[in-house]
mmCIF file of the C-alpha atoms, coordinates in Angstrom:
data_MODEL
# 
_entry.id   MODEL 
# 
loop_
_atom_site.group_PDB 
_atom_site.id 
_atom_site.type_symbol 
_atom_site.label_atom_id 
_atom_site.label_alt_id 
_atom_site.label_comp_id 
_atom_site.label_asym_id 
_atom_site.label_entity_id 
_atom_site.label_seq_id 
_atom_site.pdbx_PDB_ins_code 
_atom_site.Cartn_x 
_atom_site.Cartn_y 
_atom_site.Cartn_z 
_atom_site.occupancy 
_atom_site.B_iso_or_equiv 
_atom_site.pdbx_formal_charge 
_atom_site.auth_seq_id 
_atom_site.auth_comp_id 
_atom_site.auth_asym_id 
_atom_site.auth_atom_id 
_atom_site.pdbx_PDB_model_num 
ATOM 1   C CA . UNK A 1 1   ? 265.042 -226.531 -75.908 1.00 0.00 ? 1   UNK A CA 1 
ATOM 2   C CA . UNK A 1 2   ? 268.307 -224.045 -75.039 1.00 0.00 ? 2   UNK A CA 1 
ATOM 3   C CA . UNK A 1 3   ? 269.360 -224.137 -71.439 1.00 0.00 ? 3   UNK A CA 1 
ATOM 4   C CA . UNK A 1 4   ? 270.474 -220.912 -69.802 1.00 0.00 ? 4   UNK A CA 1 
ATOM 5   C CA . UNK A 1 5   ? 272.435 -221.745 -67.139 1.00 0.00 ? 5   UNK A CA 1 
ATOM 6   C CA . UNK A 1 6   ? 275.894 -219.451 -67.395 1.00 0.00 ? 6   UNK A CA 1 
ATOM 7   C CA . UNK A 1 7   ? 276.311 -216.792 -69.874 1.00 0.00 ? 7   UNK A CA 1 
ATOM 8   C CA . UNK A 1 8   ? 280.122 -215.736 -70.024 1.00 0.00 ? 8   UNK A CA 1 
ATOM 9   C CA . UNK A 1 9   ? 282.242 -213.047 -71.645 1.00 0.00 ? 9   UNK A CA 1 
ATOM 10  C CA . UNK A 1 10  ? 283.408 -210.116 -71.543 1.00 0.00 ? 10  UNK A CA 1 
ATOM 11  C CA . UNK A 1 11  ? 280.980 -207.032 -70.661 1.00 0.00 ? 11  UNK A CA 1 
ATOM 12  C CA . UNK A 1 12  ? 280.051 -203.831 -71.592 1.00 0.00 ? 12  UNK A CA 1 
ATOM 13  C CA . UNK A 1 13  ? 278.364 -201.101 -69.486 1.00 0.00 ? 13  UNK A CA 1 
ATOM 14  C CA . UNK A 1 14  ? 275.738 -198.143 -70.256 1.00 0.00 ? 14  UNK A CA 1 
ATOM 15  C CA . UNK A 1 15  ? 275.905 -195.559 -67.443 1.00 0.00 ? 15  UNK A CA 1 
ATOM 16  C CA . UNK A 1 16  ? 272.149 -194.278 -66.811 1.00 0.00 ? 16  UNK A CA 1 
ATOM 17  C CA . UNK A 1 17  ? 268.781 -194.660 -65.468 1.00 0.00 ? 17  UNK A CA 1 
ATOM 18  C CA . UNK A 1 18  ? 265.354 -194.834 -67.156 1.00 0.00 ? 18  UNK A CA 1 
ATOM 19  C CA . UNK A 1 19  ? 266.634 -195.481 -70.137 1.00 0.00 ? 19  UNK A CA 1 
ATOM 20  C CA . UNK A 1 20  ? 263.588 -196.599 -72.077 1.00 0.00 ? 20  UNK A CA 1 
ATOM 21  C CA . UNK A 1 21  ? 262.730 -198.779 -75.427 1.00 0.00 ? 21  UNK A CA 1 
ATOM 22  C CA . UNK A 1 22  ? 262.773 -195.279 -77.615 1.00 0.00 ? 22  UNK A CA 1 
ATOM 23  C CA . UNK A 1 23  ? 266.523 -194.467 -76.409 1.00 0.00 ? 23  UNK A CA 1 
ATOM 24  C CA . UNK A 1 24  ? 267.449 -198.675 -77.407 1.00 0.00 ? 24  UNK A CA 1 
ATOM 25  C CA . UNK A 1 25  ? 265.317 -198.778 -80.490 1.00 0.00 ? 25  UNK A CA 1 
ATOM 26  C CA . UNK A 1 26  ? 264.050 -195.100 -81.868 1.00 0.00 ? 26  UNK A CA 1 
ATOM 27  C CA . UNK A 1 27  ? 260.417 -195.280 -83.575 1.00 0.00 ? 27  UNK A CA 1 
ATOM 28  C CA . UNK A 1 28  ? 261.505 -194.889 -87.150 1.00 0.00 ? 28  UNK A CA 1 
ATOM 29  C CA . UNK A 1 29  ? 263.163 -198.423 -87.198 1.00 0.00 ? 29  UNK A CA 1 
ATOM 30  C CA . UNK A 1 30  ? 260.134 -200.177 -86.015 1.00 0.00 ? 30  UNK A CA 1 
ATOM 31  C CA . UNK A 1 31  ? 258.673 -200.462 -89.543 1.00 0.00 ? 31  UNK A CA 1 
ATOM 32  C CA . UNK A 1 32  ? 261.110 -203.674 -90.012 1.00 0.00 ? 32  UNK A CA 1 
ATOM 33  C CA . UNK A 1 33  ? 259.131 -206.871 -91.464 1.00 0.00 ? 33  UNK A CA 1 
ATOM 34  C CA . UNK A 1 34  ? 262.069 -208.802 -89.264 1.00 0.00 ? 34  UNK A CA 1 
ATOM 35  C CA . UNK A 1 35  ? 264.320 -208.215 -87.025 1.00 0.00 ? 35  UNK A CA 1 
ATOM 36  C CA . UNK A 1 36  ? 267.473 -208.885 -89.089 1.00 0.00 ? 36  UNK A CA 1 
ATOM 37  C CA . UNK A 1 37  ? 269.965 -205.027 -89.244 1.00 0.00 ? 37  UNK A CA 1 
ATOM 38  C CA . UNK A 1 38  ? 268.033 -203.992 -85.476 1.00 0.00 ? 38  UNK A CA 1 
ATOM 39  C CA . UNK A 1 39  ? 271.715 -204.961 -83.828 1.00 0.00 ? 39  UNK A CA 1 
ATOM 40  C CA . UNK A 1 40  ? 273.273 -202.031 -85.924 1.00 0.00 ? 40  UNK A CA 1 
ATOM 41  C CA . UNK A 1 41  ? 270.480 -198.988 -84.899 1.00 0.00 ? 41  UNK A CA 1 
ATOM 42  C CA . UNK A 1 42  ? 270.408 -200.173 -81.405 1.00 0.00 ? 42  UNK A CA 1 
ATOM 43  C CA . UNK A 1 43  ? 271.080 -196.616 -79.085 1.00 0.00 ? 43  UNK A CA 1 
ATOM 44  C CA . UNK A 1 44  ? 271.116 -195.061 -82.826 1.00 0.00 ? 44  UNK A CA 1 
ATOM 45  C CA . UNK A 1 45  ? 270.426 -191.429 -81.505 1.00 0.00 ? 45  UNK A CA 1 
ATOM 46  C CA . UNK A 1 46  ? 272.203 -191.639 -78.100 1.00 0.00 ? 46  UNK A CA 1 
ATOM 47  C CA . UNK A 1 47  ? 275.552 -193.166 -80.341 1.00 0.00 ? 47  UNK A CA 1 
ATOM 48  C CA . UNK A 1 48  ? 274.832 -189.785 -82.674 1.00 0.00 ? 48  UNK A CA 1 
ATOM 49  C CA . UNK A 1 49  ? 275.153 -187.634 -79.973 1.00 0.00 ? 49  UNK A CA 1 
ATOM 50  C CA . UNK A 1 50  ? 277.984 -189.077 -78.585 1.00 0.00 ? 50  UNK A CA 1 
ATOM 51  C CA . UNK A 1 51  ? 279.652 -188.738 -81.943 1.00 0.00 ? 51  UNK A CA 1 
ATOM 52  C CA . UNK A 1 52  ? 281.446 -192.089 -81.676 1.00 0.00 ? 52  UNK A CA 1 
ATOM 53  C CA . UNK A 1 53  ? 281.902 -191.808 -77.856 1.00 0.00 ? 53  UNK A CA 1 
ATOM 54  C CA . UNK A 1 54  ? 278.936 -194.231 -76.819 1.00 0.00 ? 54  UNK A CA 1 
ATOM 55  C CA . UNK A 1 55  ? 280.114 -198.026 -75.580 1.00 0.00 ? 55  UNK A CA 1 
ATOM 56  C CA . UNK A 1 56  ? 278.460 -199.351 -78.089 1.00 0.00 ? 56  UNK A CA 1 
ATOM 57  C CA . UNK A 1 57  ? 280.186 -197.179 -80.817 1.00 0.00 ? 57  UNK A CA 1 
ATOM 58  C CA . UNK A 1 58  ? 283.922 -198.458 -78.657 1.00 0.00 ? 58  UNK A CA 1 
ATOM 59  C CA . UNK A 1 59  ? 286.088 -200.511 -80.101 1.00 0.00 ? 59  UNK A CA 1 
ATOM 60  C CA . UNK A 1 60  ? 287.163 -201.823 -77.174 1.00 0.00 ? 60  UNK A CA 1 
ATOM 61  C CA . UNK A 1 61  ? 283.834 -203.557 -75.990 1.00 0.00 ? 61  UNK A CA 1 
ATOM 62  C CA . UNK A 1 62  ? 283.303 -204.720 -79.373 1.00 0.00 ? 62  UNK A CA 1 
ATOM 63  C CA . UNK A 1 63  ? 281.680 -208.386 -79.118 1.00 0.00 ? 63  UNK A CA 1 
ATOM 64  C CA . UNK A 1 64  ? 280.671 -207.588 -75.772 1.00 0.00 ? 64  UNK A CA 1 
ATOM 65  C CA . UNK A 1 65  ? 278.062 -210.765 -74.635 1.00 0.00 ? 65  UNK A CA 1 
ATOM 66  C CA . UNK A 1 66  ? 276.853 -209.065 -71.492 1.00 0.00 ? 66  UNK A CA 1 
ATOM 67  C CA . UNK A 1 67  ? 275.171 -205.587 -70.571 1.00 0.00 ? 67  UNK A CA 1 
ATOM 68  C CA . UNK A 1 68  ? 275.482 -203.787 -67.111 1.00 0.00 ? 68  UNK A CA 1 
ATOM 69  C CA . UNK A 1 69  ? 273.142 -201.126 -66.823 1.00 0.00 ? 69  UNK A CA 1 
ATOM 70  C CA . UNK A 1 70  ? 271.373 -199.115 -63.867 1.00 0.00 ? 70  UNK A CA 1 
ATOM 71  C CA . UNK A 1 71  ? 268.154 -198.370 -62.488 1.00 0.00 ? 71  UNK A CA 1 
ATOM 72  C CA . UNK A 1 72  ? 264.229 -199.446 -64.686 1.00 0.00 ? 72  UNK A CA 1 
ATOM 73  C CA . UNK A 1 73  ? 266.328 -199.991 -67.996 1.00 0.00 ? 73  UNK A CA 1 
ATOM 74  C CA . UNK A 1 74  ? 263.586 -200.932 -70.726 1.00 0.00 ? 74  UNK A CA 1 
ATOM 75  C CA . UNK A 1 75  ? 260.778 -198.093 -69.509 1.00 0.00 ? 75  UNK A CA 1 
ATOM 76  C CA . UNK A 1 76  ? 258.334 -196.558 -71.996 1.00 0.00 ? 76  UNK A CA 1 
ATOM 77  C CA . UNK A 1 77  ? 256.825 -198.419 -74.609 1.00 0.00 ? 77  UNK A CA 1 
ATOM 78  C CA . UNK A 1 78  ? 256.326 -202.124 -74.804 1.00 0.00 ? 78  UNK A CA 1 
ATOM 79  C CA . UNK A 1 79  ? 258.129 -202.535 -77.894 1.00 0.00 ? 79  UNK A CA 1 
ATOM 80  C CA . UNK A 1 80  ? 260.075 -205.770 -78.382 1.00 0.00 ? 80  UNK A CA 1 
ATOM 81  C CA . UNK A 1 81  ? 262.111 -204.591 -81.105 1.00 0.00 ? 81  UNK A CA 1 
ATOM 82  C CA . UNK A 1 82  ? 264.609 -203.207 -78.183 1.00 0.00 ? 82  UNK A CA 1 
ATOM 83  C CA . UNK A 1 83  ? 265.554 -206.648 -76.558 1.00 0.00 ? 83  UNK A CA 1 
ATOM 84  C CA . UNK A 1 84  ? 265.855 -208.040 -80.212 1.00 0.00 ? 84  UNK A CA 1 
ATOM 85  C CA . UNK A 1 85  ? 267.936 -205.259 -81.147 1.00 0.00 ? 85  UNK A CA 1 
ATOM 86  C CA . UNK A 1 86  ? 270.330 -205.459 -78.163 1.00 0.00 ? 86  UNK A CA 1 
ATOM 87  C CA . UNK A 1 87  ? 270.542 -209.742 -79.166 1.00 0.00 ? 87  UNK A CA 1 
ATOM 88  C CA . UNK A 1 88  ? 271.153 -208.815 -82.852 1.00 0.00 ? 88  UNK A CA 1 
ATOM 89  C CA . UNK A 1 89  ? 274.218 -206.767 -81.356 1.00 0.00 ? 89  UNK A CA 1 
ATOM 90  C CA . UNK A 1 90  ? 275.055 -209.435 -79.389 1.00 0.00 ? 90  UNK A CA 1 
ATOM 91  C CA . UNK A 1 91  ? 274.435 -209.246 -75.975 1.00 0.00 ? 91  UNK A CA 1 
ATOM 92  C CA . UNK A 1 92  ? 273.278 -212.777 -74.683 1.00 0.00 ? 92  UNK A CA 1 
ATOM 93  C CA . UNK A 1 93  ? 272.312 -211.427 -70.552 1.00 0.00 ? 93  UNK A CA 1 
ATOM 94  C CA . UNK A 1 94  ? 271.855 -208.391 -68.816 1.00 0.00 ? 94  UNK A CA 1 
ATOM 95  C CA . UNK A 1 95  ? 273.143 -206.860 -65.151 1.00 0.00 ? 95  UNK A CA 1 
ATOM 96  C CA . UNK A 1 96  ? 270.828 -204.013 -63.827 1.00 0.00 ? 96  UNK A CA 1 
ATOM 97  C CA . UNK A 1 97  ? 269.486 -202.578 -60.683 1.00 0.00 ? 97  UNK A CA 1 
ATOM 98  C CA . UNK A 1 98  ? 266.177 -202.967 -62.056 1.00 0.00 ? 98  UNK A CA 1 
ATOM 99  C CA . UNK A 1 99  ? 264.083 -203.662 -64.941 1.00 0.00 ? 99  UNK A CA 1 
ATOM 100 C CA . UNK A 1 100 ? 260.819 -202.438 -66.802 1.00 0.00 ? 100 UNK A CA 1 
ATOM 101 C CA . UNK A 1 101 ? 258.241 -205.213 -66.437 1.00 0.00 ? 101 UNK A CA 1 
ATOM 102 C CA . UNK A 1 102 ? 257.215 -205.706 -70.053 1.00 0.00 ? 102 UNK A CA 1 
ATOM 103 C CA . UNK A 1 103 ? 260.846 -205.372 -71.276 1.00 0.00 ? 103 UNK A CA 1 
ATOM 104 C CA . UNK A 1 104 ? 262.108 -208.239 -68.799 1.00 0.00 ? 104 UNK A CA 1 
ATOM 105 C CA . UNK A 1 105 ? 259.370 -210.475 -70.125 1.00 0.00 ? 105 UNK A CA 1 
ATOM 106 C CA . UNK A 1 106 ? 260.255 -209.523 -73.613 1.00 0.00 ? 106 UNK A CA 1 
ATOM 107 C CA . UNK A 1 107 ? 263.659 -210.255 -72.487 1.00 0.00 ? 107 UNK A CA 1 
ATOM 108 C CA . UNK A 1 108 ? 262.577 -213.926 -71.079 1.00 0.00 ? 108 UNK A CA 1 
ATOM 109 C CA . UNK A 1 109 ? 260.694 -214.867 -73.432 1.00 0.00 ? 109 UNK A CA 1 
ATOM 110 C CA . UNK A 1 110 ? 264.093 -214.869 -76.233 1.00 0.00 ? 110 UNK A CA 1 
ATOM 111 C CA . UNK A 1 111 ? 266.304 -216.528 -73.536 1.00 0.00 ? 111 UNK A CA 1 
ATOM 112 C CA . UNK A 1 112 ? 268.356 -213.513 -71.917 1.00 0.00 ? 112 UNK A CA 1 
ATOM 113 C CA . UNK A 1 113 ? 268.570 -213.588 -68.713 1.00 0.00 ? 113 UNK A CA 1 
ATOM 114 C CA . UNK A 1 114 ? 268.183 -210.411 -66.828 1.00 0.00 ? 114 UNK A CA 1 
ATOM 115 C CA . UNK A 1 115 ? 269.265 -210.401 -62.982 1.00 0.00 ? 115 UNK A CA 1 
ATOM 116 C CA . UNK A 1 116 ? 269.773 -207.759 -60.634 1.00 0.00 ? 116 UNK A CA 1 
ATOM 117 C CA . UNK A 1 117 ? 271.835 -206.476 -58.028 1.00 0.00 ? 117 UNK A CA 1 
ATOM 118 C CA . UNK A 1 118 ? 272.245 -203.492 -55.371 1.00 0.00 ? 118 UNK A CA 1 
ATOM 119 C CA . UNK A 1 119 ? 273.442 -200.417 -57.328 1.00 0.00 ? 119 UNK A CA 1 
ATOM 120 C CA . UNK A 1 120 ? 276.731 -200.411 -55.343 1.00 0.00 ? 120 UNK A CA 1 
ATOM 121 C CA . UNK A 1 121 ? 277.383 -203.766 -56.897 1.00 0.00 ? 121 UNK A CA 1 
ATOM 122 C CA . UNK A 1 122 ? 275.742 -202.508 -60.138 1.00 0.00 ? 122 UNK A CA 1 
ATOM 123 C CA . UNK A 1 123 ? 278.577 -199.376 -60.327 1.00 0.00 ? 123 UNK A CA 1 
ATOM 124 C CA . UNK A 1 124 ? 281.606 -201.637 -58.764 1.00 0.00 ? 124 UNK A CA 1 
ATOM 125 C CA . UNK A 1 125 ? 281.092 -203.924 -62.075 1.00 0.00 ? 125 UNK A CA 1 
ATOM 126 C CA . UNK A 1 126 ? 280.590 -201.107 -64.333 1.00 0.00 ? 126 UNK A CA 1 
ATOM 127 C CA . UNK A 1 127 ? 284.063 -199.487 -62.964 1.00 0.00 ? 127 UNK A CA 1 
ATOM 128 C CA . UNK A 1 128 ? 285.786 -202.864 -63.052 1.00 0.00 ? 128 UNK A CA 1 
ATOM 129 C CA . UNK A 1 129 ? 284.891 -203.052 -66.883 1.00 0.00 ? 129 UNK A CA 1 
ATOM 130 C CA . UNK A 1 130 ? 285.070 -199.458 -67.229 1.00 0.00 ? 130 UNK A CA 1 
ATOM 131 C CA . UNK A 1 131 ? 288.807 -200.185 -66.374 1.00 0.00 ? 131 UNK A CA 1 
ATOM 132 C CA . UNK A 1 132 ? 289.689 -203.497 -67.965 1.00 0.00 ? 132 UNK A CA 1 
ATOM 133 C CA . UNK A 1 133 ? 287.454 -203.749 -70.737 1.00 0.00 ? 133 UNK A CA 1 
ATOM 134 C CA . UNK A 1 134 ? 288.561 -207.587 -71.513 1.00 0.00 ? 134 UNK A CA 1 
ATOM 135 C CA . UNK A 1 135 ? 287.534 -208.500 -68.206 1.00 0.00 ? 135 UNK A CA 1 
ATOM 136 C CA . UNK A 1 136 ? 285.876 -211.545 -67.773 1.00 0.00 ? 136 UNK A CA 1 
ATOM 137 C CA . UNK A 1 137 ? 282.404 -211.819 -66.569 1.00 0.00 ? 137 UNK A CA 1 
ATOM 138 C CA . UNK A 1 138 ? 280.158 -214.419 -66.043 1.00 0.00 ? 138 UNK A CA 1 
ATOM 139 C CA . UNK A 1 139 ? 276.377 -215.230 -64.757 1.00 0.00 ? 139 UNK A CA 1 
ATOM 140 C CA . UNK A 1 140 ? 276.107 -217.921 -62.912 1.00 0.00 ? 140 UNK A CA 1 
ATOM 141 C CA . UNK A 1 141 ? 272.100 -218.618 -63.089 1.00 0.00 ? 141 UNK A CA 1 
ATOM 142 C CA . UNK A 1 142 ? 272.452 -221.972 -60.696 1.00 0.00 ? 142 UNK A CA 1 
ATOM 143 C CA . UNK A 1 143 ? 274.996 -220.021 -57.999 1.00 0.00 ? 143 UNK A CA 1 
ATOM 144 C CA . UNK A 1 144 ? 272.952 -216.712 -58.547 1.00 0.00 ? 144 UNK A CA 1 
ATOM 145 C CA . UNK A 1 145 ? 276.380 -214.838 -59.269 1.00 0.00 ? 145 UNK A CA 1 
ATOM 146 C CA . UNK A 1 146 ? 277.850 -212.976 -60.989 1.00 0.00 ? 146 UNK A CA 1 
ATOM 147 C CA . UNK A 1 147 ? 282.053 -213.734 -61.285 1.00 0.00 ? 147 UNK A CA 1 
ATOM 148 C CA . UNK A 1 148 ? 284.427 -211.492 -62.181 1.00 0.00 ? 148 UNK A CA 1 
ATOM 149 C CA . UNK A 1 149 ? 288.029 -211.060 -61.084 1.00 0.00 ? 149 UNK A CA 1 
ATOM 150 C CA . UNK A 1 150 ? 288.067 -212.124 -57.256 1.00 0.00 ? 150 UNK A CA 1 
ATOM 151 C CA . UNK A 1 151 ? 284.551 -211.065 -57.226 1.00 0.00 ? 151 UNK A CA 1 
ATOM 152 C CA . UNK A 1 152 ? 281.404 -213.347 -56.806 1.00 0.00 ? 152 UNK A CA 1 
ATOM 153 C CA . UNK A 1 153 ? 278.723 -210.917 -56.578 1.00 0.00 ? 153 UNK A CA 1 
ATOM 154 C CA . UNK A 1 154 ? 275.126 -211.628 -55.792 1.00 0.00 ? 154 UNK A CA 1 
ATOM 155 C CA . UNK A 1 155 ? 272.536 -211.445 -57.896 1.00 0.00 ? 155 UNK A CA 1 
ATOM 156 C CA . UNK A 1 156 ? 268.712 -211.692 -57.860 1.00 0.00 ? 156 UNK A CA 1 
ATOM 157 C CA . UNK A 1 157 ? 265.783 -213.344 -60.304 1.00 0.00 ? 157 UNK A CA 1 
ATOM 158 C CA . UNK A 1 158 ? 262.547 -214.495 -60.019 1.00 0.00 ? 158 UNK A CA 1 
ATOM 159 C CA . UNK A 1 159 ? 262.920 -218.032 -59.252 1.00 0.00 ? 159 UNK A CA 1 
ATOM 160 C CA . UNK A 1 160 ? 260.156 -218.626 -61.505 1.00 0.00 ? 160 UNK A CA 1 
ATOM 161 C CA . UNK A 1 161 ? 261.709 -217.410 -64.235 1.00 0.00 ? 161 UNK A CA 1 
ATOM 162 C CA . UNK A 1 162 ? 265.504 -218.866 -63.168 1.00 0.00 ? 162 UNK A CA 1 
ATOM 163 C CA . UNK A 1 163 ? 264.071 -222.839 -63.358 1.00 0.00 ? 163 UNK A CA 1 
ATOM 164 C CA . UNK A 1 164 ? 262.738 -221.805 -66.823 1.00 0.00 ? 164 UNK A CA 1 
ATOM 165 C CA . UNK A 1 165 ? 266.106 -220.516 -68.146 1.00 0.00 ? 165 UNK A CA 1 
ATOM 166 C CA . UNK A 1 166 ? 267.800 -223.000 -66.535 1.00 0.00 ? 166 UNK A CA 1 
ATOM 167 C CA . UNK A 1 167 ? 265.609 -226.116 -67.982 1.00 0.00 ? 167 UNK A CA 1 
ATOM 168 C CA . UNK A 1 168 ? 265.010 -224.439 -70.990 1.00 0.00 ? 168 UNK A CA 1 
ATOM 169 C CA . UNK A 1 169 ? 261.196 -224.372 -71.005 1.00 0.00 ? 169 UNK A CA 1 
ATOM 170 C CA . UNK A 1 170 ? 261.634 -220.185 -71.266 1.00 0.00 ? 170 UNK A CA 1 
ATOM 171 C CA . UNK A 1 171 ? 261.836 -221.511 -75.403 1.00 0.00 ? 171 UNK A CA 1 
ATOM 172 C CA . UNK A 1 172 ? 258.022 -221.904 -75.944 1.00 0.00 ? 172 UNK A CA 1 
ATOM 173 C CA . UNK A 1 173 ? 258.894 -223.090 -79.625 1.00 0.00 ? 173 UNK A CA 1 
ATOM 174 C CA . UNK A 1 174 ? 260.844 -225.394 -78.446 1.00 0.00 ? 174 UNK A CA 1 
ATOM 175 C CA . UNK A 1 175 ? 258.218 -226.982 -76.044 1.00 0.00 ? 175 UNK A CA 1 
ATOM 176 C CA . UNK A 1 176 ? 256.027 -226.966 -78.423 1.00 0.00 ? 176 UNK A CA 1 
ATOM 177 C CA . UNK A 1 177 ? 258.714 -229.239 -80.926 1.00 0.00 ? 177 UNK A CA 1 
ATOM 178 C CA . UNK A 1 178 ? 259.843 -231.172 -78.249 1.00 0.00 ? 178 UNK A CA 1 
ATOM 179 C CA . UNK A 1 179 ? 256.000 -232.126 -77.452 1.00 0.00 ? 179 UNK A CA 1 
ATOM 180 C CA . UNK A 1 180 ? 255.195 -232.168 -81.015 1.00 0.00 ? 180 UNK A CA 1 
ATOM 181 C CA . UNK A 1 181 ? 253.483 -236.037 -81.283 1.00 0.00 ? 181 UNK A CA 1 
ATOM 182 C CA . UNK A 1 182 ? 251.398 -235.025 -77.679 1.00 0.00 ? 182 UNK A CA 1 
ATOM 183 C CA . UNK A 1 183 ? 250.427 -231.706 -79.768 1.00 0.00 ? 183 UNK A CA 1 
ATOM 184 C CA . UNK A 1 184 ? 248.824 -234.139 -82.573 1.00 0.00 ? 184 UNK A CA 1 
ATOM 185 C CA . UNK A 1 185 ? 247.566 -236.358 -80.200 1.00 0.00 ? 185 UNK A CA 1 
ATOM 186 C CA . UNK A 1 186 ? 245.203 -233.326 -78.802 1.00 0.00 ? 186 UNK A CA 1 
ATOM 187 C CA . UNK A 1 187 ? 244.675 -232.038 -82.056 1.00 0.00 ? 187 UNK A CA 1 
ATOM 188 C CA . UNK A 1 188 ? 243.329 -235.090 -83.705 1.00 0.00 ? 188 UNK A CA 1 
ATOM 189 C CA . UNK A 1 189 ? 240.902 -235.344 -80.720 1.00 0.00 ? 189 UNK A CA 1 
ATOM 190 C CA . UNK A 1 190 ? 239.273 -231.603 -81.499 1.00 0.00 ? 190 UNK A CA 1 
ATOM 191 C CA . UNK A 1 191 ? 236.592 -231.605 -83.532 1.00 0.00 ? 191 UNK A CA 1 
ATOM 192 C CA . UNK A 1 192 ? 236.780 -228.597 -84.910 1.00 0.00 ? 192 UNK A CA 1 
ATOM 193 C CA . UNK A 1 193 ? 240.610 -229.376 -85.956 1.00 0.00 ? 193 UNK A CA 1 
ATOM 194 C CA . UNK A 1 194 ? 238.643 -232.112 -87.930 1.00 0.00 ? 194 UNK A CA 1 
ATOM 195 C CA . UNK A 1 195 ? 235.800 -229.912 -89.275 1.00 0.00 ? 195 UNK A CA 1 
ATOM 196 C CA . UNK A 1 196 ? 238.603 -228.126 -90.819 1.00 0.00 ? 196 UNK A CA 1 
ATOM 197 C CA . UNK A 1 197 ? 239.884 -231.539 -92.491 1.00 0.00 ? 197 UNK A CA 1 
ATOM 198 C CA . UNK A 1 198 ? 236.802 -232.514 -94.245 1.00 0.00 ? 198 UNK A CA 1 
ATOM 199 C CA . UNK A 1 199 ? 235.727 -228.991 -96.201 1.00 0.00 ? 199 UNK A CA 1 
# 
């Protein structure tokens, strides 16, 4: 089982709120069979409009780990294809004001953290990077900050869903491996597990 407990590096901010799963991951790349190639169409048509302008489309936040964004990011649609396509890109944890329900748990359930924080803080950390992209930033899941430069700022999650990321039992695969042998245990005492044995 992974352990979340600090996710560092350098970050990379999208300016906006309500940005939903259709602006992260347009329809027409949801007819993947995996999710292998998502990191490359992730904000496709927002990157085409900005004709090479959007962060993502920067060379200067290039292997960016961590994304600052605004207000309900991940509205609309309940797709997961836009939490796997920001991973594939390479963020590892996200900094908002607030998220979309289904797209938090989407977000949880692959090991990324997503905390939150006043929009005041929200826009000082966006500025900070704005300024020096190759700033260091790090979440601090235990000390429920967020570091960067002189800065500890506060941040807010579920405590619920903090002990999971921090002890690692967000990985349900990985439960289930680690308690593999108590998994056969139960299953040799079902009998329809065994009904399916003797046909």
């Amino acid at each position: 089982m992974s352990e979340v407990k600090t996710v560092s590096g350098r970050g990379i901010p999208v300016v906006g709120n309500d940005i939903d799963t259709d602006r992260i991951i347009p329809a027409r790349f949801l007819r993947c069979v995996t999710f292998d190639g998502l990191g490359a169409e992730v904000f496709a048509d927002d990157r085409t409009q900005a004709k090479g302008q959007h962060p993502f489309d920067l060379p200067t936040y290039q292997g960016a780990t961590i994304l600052v964004v605004n207000n309900n990011f991940g509205c609309g649609s309940s797709r997961e294809h836009a939490p796997q396509a920001i991973a594939k890109w390479g963020i590892q944890a996200i900094v908002g004001e607030s998220f979309a329900e289904i797209f938090f748990g989407n977000c949880v359930a692959m090991g990324i953290p997503c905390v939150t924080a006043t929009p005041e803080a929200v826009k000082q950390l966006q500025d900070a990077i704005t300024a020096t992209p190759n700033l260091p930033v790090t979440i601090n899941l235990e000390a429920l900050t967020v570091q960067y430069g002189d800065v500890a700022m506060p941040v807010v999650i579920g405590e619920g869903v903090r002990q999971m990321m921090i002890s690692g039992t967000w990985d349900a695969c990985g439960q289930l491996v680690a308690q593999a042998e108590a998994v056969k245990a139960t299953a040799s005492r079902l009998p329809y597990v065994a009904w399916s044995k003797a046909s």
